[in-house]
Structures are given as structure tokens and as C-alpha cells.
PDB file of C-alpha atoms and ligand atoms in Angstrom:
ATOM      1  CA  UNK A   1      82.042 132.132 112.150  1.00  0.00           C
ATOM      2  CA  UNK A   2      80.044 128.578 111.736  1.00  0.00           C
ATOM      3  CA  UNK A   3      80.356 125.533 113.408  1.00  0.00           C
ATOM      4  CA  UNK A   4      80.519 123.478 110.280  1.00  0.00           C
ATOM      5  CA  UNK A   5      83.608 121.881 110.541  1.00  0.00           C
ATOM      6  CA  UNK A   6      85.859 120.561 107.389  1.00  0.00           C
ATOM      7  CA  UNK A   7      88.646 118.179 106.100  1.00  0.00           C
ATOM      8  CA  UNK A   8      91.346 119.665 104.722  1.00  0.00           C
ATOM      9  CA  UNK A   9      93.712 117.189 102.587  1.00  0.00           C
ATOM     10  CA  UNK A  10      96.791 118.696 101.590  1.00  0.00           C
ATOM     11  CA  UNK A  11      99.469 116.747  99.660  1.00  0.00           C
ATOM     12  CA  UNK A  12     102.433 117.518  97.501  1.00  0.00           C
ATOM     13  CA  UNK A  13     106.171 117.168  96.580  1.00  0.00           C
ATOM     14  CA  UNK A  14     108.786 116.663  99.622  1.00  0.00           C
ATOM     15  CA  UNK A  15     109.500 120.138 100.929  1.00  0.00           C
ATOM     16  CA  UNK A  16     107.574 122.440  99.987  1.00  0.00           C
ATOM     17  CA  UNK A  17     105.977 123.311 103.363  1.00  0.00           C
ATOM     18  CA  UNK A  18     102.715 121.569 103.507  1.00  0.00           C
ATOM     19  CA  UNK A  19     103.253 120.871 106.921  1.00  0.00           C
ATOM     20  CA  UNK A  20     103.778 124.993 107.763  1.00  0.00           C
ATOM     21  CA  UNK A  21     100.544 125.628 105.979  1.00  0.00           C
ATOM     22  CA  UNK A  22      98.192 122.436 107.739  1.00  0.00           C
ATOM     23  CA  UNK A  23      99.664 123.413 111.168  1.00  0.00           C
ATOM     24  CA  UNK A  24      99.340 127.255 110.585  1.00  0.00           C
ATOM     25  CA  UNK A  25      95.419 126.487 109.337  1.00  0.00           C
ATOM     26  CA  UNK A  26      94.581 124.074 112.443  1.00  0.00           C
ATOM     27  CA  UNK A  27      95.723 126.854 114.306  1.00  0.00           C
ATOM     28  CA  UNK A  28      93.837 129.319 113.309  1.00  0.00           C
ATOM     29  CA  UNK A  29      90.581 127.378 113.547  1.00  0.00           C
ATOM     30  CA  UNK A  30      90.743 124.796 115.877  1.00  0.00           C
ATOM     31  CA  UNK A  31      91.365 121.909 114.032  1.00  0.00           C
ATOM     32  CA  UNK A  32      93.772 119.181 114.783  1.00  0.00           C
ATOM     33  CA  UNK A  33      96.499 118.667 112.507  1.00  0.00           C
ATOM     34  CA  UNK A  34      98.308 115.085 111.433  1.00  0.00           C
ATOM     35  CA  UNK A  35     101.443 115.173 109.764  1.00  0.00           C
ATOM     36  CA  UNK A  36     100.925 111.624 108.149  1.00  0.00           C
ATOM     37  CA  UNK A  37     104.733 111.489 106.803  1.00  0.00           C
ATOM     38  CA  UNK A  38     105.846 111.528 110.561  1.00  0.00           C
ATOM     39  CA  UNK A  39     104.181 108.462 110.859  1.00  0.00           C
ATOM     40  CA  UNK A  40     105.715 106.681 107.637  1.00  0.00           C
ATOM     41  CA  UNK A  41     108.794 108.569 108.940  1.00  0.00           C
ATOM     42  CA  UNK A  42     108.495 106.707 112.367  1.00  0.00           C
ATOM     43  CA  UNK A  43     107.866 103.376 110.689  1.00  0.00           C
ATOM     44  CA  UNK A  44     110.804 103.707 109.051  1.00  0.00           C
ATOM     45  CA  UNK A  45     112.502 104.626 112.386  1.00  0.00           C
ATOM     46  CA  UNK A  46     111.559 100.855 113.963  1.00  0.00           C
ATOM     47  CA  UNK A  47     112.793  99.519 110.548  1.00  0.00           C
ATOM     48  CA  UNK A  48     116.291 101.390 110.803  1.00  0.00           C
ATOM     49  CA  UNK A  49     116.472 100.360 114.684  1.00  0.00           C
ATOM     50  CA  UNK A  50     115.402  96.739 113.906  1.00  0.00           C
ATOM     51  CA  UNK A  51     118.017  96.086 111.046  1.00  0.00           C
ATOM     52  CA  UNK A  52     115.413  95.930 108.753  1.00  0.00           C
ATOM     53  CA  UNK A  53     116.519  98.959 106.615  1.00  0.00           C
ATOM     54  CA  UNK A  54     119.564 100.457 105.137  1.00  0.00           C
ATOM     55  CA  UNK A  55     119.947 101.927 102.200  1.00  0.00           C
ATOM     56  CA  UNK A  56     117.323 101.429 100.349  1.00  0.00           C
ATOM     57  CA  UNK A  57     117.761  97.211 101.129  1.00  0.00           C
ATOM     58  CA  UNK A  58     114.482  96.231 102.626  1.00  0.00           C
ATOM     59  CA  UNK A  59     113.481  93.158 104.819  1.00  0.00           C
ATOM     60  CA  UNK A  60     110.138  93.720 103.341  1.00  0.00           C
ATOM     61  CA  UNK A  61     108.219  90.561 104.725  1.00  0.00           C
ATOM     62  CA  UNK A  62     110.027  90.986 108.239  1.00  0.00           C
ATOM     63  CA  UNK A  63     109.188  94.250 108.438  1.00  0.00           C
ATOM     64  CA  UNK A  64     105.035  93.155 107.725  1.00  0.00           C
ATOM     65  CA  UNK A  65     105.301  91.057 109.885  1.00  0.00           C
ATOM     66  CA  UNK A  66     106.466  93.119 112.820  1.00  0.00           C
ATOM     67  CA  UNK A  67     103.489  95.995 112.090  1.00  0.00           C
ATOM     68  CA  UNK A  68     101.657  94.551 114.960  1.00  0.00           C
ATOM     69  CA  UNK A  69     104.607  95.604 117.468  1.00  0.00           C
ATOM     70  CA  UNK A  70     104.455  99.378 115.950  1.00  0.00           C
ATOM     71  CA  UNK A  71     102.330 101.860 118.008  1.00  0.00           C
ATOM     72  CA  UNK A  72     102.366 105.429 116.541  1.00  0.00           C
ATOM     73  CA  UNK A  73     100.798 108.274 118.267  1.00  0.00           C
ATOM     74  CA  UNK A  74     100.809 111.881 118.315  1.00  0.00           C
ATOM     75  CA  UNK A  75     100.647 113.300 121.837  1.00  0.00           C
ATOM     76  CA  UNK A  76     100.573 117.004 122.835  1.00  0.00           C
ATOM     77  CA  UNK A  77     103.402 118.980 124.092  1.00  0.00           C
ATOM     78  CA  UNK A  78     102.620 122.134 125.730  1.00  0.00           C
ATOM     79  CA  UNK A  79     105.903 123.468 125.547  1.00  0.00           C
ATOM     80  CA  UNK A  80     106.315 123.796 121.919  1.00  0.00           C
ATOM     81  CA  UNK A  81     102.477 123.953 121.335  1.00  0.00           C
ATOM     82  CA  UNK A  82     102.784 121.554 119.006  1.00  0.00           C
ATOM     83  CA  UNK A  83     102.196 117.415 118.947  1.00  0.00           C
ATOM     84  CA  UNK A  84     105.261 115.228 119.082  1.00  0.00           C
ATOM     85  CA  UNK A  85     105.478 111.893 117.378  1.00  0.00           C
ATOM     86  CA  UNK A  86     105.499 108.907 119.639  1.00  0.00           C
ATOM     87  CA  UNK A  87     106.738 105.249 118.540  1.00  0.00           C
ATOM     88  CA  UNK A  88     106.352 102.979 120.628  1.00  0.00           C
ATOM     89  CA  UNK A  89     105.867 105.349 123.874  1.00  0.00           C
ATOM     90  CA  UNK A  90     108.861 106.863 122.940  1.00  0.00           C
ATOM     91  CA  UNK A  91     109.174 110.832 121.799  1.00  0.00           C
ATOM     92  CA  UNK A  92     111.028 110.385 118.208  1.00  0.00           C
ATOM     93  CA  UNK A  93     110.101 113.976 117.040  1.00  0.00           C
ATOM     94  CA  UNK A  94     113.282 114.809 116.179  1.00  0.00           C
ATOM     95  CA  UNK A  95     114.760 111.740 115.255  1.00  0.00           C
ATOM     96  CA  UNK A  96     112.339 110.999 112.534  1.00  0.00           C
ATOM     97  CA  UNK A  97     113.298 114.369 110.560  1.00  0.00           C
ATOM     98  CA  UNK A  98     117.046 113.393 110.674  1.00  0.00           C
ATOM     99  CA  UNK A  99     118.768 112.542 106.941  1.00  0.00           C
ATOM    100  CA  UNK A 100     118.581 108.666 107.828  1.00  0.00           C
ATOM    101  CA  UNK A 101     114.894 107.896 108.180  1.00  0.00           C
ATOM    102  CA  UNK A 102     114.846 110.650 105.400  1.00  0.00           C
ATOM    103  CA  UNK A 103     116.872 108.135 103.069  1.00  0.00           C
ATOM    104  CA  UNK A 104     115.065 105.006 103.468  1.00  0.00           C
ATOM    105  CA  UNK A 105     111.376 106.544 103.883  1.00  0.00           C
ATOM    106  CA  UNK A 106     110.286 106.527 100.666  1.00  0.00           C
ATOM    107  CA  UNK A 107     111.063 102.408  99.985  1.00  0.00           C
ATOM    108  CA  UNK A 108     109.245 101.811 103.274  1.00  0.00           C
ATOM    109  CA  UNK A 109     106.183 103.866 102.033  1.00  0.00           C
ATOM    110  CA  UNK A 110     105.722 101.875  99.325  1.00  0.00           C
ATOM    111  CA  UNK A 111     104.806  99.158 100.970  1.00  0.00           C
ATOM    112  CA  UNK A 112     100.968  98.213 100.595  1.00  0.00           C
ATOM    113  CA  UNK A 113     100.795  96.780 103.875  1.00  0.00           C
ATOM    114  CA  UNK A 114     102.271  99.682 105.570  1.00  0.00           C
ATOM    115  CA  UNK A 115     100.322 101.904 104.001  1.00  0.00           C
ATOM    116  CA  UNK A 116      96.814 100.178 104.975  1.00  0.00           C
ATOM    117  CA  UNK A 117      97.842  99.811 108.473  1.00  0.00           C
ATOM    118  CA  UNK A 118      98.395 103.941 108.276  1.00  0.00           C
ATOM    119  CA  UNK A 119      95.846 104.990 106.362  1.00  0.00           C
ATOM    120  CA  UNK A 120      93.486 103.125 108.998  1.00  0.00           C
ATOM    121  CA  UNK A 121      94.823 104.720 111.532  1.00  0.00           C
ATOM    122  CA  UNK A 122      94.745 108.116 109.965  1.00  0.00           C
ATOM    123  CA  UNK A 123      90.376 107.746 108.590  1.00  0.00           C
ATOM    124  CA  UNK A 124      89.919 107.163 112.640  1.00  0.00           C
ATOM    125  CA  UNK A 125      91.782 110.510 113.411  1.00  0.00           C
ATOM    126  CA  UNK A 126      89.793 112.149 110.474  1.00  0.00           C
ATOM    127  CA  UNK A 127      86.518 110.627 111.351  1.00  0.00           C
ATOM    128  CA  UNK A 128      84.810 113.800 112.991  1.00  0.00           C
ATOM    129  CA  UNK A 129      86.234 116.159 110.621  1.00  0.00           C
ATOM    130  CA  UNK A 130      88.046 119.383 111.783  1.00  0.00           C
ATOM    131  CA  UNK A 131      91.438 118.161 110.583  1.00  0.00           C
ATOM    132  CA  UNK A 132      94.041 119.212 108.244  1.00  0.00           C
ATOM    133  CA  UNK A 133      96.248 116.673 107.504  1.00  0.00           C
ATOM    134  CA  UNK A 134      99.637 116.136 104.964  1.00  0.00           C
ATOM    135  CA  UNK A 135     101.060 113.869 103.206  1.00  0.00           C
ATOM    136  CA  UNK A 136     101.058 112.489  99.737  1.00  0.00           C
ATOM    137  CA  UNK A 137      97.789 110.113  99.294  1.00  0.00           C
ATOM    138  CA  UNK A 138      95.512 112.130 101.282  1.00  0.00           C
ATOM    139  CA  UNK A 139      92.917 113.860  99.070  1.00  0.00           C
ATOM    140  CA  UNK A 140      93.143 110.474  96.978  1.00  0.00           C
ATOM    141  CA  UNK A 141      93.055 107.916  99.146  1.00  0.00           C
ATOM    142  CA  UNK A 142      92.466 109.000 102.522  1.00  0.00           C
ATOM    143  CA  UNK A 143      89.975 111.594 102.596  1.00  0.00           C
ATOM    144  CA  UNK A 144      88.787 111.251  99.268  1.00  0.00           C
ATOM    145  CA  UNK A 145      85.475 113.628  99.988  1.00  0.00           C
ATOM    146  CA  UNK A 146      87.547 116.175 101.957  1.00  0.00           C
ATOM    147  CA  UNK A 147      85.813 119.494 101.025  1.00  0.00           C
ATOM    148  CA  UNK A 148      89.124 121.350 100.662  1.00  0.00           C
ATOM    149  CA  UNK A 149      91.902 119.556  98.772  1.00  0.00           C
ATOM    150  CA  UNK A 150      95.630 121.142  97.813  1.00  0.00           C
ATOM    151  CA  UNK A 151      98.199 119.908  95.947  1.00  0.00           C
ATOM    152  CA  UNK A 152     101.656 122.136  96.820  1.00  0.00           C
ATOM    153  CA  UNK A 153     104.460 121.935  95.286  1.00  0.00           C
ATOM    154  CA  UNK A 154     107.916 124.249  94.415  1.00  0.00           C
ATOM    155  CA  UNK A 155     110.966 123.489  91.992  1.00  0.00           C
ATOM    156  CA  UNK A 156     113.161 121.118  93.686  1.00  0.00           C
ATOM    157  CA  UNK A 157     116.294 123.529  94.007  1.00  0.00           C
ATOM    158  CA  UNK A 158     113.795 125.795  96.449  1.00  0.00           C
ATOM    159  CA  UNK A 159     112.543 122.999  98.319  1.00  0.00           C
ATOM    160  CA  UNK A 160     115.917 121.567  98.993  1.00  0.00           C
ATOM    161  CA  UNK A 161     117.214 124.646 100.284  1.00  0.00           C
ATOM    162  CA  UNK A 162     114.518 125.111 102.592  1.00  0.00           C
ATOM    163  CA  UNK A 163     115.228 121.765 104.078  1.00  0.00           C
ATOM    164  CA  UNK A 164     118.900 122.704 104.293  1.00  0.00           C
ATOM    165  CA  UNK A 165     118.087 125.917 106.532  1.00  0.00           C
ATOM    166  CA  UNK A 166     115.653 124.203 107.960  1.00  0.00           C
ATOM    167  CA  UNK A 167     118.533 121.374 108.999  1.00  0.00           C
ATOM    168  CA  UNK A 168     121.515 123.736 110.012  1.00  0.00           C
ATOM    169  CA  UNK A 169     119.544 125.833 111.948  1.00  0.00           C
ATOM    170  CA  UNK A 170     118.834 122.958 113.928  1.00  0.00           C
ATOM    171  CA  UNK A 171     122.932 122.709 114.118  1.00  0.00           C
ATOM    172  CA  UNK A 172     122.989 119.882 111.756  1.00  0.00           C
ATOM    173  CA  UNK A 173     125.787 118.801 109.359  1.00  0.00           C
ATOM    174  CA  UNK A 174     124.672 118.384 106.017  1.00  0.00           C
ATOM    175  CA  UNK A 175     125.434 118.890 102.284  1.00  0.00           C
ATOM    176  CA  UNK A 176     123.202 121.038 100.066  1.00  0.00           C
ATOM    177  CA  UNK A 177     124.217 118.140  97.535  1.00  0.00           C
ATOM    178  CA  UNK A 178     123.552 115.194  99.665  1.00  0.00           C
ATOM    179  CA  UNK A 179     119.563 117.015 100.257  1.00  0.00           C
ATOM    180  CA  UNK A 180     118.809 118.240  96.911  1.00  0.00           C
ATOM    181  CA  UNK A 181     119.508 114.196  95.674  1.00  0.00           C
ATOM    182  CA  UNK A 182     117.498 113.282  98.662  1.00  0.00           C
ATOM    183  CA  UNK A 183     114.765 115.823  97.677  1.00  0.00           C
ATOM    184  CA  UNK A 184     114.823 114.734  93.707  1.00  0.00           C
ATOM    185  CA  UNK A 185     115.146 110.852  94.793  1.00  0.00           C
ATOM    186  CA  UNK A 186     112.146 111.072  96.776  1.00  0.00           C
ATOM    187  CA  UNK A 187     109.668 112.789  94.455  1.00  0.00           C
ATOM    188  CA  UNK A 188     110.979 109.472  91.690  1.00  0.00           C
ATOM    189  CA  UNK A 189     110.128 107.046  94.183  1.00  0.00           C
ATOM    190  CA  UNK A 190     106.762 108.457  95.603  1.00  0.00           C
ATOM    191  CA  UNK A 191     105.487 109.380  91.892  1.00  0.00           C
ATOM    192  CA  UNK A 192     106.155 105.996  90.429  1.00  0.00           C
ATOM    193  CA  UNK A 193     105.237 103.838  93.096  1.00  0.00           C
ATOM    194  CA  UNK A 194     102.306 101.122  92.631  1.00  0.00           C
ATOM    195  CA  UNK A 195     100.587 101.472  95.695  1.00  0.00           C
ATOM    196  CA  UNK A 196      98.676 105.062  96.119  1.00  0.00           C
ATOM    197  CA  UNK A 197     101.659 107.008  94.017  1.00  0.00           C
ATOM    198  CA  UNK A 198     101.429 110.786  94.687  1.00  0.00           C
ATOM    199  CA  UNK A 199      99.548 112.367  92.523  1.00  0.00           C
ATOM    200  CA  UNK A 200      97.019 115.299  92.572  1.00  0.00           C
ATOM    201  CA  UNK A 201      93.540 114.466  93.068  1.00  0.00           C
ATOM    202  CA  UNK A 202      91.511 115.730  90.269  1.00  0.00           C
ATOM    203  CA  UNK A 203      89.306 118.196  92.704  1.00  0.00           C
ATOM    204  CA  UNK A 204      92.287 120.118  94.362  1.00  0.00           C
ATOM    205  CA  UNK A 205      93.649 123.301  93.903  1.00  0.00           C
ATOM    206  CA  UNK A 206      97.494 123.799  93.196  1.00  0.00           C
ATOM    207  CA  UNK A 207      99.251 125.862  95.072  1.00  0.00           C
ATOM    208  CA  UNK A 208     103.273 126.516  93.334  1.00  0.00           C
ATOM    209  CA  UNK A 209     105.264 128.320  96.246  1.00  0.00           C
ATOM    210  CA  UNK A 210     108.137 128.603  95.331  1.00  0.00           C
ATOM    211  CA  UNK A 211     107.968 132.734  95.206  1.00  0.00           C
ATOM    212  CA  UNK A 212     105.290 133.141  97.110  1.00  0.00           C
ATOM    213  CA  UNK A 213     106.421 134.264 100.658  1.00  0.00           C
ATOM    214  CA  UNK A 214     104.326 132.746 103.794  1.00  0.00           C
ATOM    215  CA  UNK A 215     102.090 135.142 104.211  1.00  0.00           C
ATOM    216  CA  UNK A 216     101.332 135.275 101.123  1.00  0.00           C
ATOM    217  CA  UNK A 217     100.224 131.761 100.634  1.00  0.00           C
ATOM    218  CA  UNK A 218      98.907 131.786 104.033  1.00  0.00           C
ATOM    219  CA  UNK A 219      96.201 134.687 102.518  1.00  0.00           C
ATOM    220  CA  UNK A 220      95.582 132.492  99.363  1.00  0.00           C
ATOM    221  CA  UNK A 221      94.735 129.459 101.978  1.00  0.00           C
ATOM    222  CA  UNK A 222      92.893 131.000 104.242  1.00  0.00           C
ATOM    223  CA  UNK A 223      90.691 132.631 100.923  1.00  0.00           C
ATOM    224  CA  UNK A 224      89.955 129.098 100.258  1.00  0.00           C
ATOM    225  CA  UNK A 225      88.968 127.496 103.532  1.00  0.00           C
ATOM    226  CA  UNK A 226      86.647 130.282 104.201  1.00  0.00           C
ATOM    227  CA  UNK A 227      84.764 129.497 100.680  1.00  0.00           C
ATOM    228  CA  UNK A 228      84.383 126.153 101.503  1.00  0.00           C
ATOM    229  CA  UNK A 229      83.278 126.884 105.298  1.00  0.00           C
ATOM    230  CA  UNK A 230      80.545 129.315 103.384  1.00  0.00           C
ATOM    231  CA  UNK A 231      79.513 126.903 101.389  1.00  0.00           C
ATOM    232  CA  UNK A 232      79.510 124.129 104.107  1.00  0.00           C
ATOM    233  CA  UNK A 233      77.048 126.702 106.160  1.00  0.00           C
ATOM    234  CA  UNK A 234      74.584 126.943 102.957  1.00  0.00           C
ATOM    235  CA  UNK A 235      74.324 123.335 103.076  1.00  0.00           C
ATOM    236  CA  UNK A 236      71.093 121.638 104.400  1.00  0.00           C
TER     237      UNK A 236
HETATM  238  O1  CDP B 301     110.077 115.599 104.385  1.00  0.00           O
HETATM  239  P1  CDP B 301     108.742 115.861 103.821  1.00  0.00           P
HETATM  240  O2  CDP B 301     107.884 116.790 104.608  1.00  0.00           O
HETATM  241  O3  CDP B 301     108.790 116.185 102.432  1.00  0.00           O
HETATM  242  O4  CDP B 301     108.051 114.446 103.803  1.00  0.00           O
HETATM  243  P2  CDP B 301     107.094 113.839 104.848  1.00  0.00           P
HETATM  244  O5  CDP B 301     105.739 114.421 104.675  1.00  0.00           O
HETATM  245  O6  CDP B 301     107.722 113.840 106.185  1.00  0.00           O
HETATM  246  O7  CDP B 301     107.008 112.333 104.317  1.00  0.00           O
HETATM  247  C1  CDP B 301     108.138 111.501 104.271  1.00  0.00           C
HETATM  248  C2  CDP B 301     107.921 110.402 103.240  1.00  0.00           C
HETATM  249  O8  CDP B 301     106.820 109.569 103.657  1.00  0.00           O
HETATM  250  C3  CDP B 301     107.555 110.852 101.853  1.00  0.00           C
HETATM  251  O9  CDP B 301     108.686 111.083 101.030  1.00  0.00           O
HETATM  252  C4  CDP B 301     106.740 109.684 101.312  1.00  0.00           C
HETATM  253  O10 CDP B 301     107.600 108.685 100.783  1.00  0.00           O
HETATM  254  C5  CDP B 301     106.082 109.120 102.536  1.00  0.00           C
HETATM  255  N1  CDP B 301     104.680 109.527 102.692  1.00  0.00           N
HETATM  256  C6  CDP B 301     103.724 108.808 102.025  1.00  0.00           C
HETATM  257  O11 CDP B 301     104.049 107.918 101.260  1.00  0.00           O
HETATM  258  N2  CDP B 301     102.403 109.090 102.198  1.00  0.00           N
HETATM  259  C7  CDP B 301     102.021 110.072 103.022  1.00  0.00           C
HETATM  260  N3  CDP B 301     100.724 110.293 103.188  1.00  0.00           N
HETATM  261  C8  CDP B 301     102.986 110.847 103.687  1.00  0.00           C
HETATM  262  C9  CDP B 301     104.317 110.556 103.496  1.00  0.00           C
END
């Protein structure tokens, strides 16, 4: 064991379970994890509530200009061990994972005012290391001198049905359809956008689950953070 303590930065396609792998890693060593798509996710949420999104149709400027009035934190629940997502004082955990802010996230993320206000926010959470956080711009923009950087990603049928168990187990009534357009829509938008498009920094590691089971690609993760902890402890 070692004290050094490290950034991990994983990004990737919608789906494919970065968020089981960065929560499953802070876990296991103490870190604190950010999912940084809850936080676009919750954006979006203030947008739906404030008329300022629907369907793609964005009040861009209005929605600027109301940043200031959007508080996001993540606060700790001891019940499900896990953090919750707060806008505004408000627990929106589950309401930002429903197929509305779902459908009118990506748009909102492409904002480049949106995205400075969060990826401000998200450097301060970062800036004493020990953190695994997800999302799409992270080893690129955010932490661009993480030690550990992955890139995950799965074939879109997989991740869509993942999301689909993932929804009806939660008693939700969805189409298989309506999320595997959702899924495919998502990856367009967040791969062609201008402003910090997704894309896998050139120093991480790509990780394709879509056969590998979790435990599998837990092992393969694990392998990795432990080579970069040994080489953090080398380090002068
Ligand atoms: O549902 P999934 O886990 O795939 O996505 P998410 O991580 O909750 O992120 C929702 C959406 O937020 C993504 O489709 C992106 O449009 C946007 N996002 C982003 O632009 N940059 C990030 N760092 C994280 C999410």
C-alpha cells in the first residue's frame, strides 16, 4: 500500500458502465468519485423545469444567463453508501437518470458556457487528487495530467440494453427502441460537438466491454491502477 494518491479520468460512449467501474475503484481505495454527467444531467434538469428545454429546442442565451442561479452538489447518503446529486438543495438523483433529461442532455452539454462553469467546478473537486471521475472530456480537458486515463466503450446494441435493464428494474416504462435511438443519438451529438467533443485522449488505455463480464474488467482496472500507484511510489 502507498499513500501516493492518483487521478483517475475515465471517459467513453453513453452506457457502457464507466460509472460502475469509477465508483467500484473509489471504493476500493478511498477515493472520492464524481459522476460529472450527473451534473450536465442536473443542468439539464433546471433547463427542463424552467421551460428552457424540450426536445432538443434550446433557450440557449436564457439558459447562460440563469447559470448563476444553478448550485450542483454531491452530498453523501449513508443509506445507499453512495453520493446523491443535489440541484439547488434539492435530491434529484433519480430524476436526472429518467428518459427526459436523458433526451435533451446532450444539446445542453454542448454549450461552452455550461461546460466552463462545470469543468470549474469539477478541477476544485479534483484538486487534491484521490478521485476517479466520468464523463466524456475528462482525461482531455479536465484532468489532462491524470496519471491513469480510460477510454470505455461497447457496441451500442449492448450498451442500450444495459440501460434498458438498468431502467425496468427500476419499474420503469420504456422501449428498447426509444433507448437504443437515445443511446446512438447521443454518441452523434457528443462526438461532433465543437466545444470539448468526446474523444479519447491520446495517453489512455481502451477498455471494449462489451463481453467482458464485471469482474473481469474490474481485474483488468485494478491491474492498471496498481501500475500507476507503483510507479507514483518510485517517483521522487
Ligand atoms: O447516461 P450516461 O452514463 O451514458 O451519460 P452521463 O455520463 O450521465 O452523461 C450524460 C450526458 O452528459 C452525456 O451524453 C454528454 O452529453 C454529457 N456529458 C458531457 O458532455 N461531458 C461530461 N464530462 C459528462 C457528460
Amino acid at each position: 500500500m502507498t499513500n501516493h494518491k492518483i487521478v483517475v479520468a475515465i471517459d467513453g460512449h453513453s452506457s457502457c458502465g464507466k460509472s460502475t467501474i469509477a465508483k467500484a475503484l473509489a471504493a476500493k481505495y478511498g477515493y472520492v468519485f464524481i459522476d460529472s454527467g450527473a451534473m450536465y444531467r442536473a443542468v439539464t434538469l433546471y433547463a427542463l423545469r424552467h421551460n428552457l428545454v424540450a426536445n432538443g429546442e434550446l433557450k440557449k442565451d436564457e439558459l447562460i444567463g440563469s447559470l448563476s442561479k444553478i448550485k450542483i452538489e454531491f452530498r453523501y447518503n449513508p443509506v445507499s453508501k453512495k453520493s446523491d446529486t443535489y440541484l439547488n438543495g434539492e435530491n434529484v438523483e433519480d430524476e436526472i437518470r429518467q428518459l427526459p433529461v436523458s433526451q435533451n442532455v446532450s444539446p445542453v452539454a454542448t454549450i461552452a458556457e455550461v461546460r466552463t462553469a462545470m469543468v470549474r467546478l469539477q478541477q476544485e473537486m479534483g484538486k487534491n487528487k484521490g478521485i476517479v471521475m466520468d464523463g466524456r472530456d475528462i482525461g482531455t480537458v479536465v484532468f489532462p495530467d491524470a496519471e491513469l486515463k480510460l477510454f470505455v466503450t461497447a457496441t451500442a446494441e449492448i450498451r442500450a440494453q444495459r440501460r434498458f435493464d438498468e431502467l425496468t428494474a427500476k419499474g420503469e416504462d420504456v422501449s428498447f427502441a426509444e433507448i437504443l435511438e437515445n443511446v446512438k443519438e447521443r454518441d452523434f451529438i457528443d462526438s461532433t460537438r465543437e466545444a470539448s467533443p468526446l474523444r479519447k485522449a491520446d495517453d489512455a488505455l481502451v477498455l471494449d466491454n462489451s463481453y467482458l463480464t464485471r469482474e473481469e474488467q474490474m481485474t483488468w482496472v485494478i491491474e492498471k491502477v496498481e501500475e500507476k500507484l507503483r510507479f507514483k511510489s518510485t517517483e521522487i
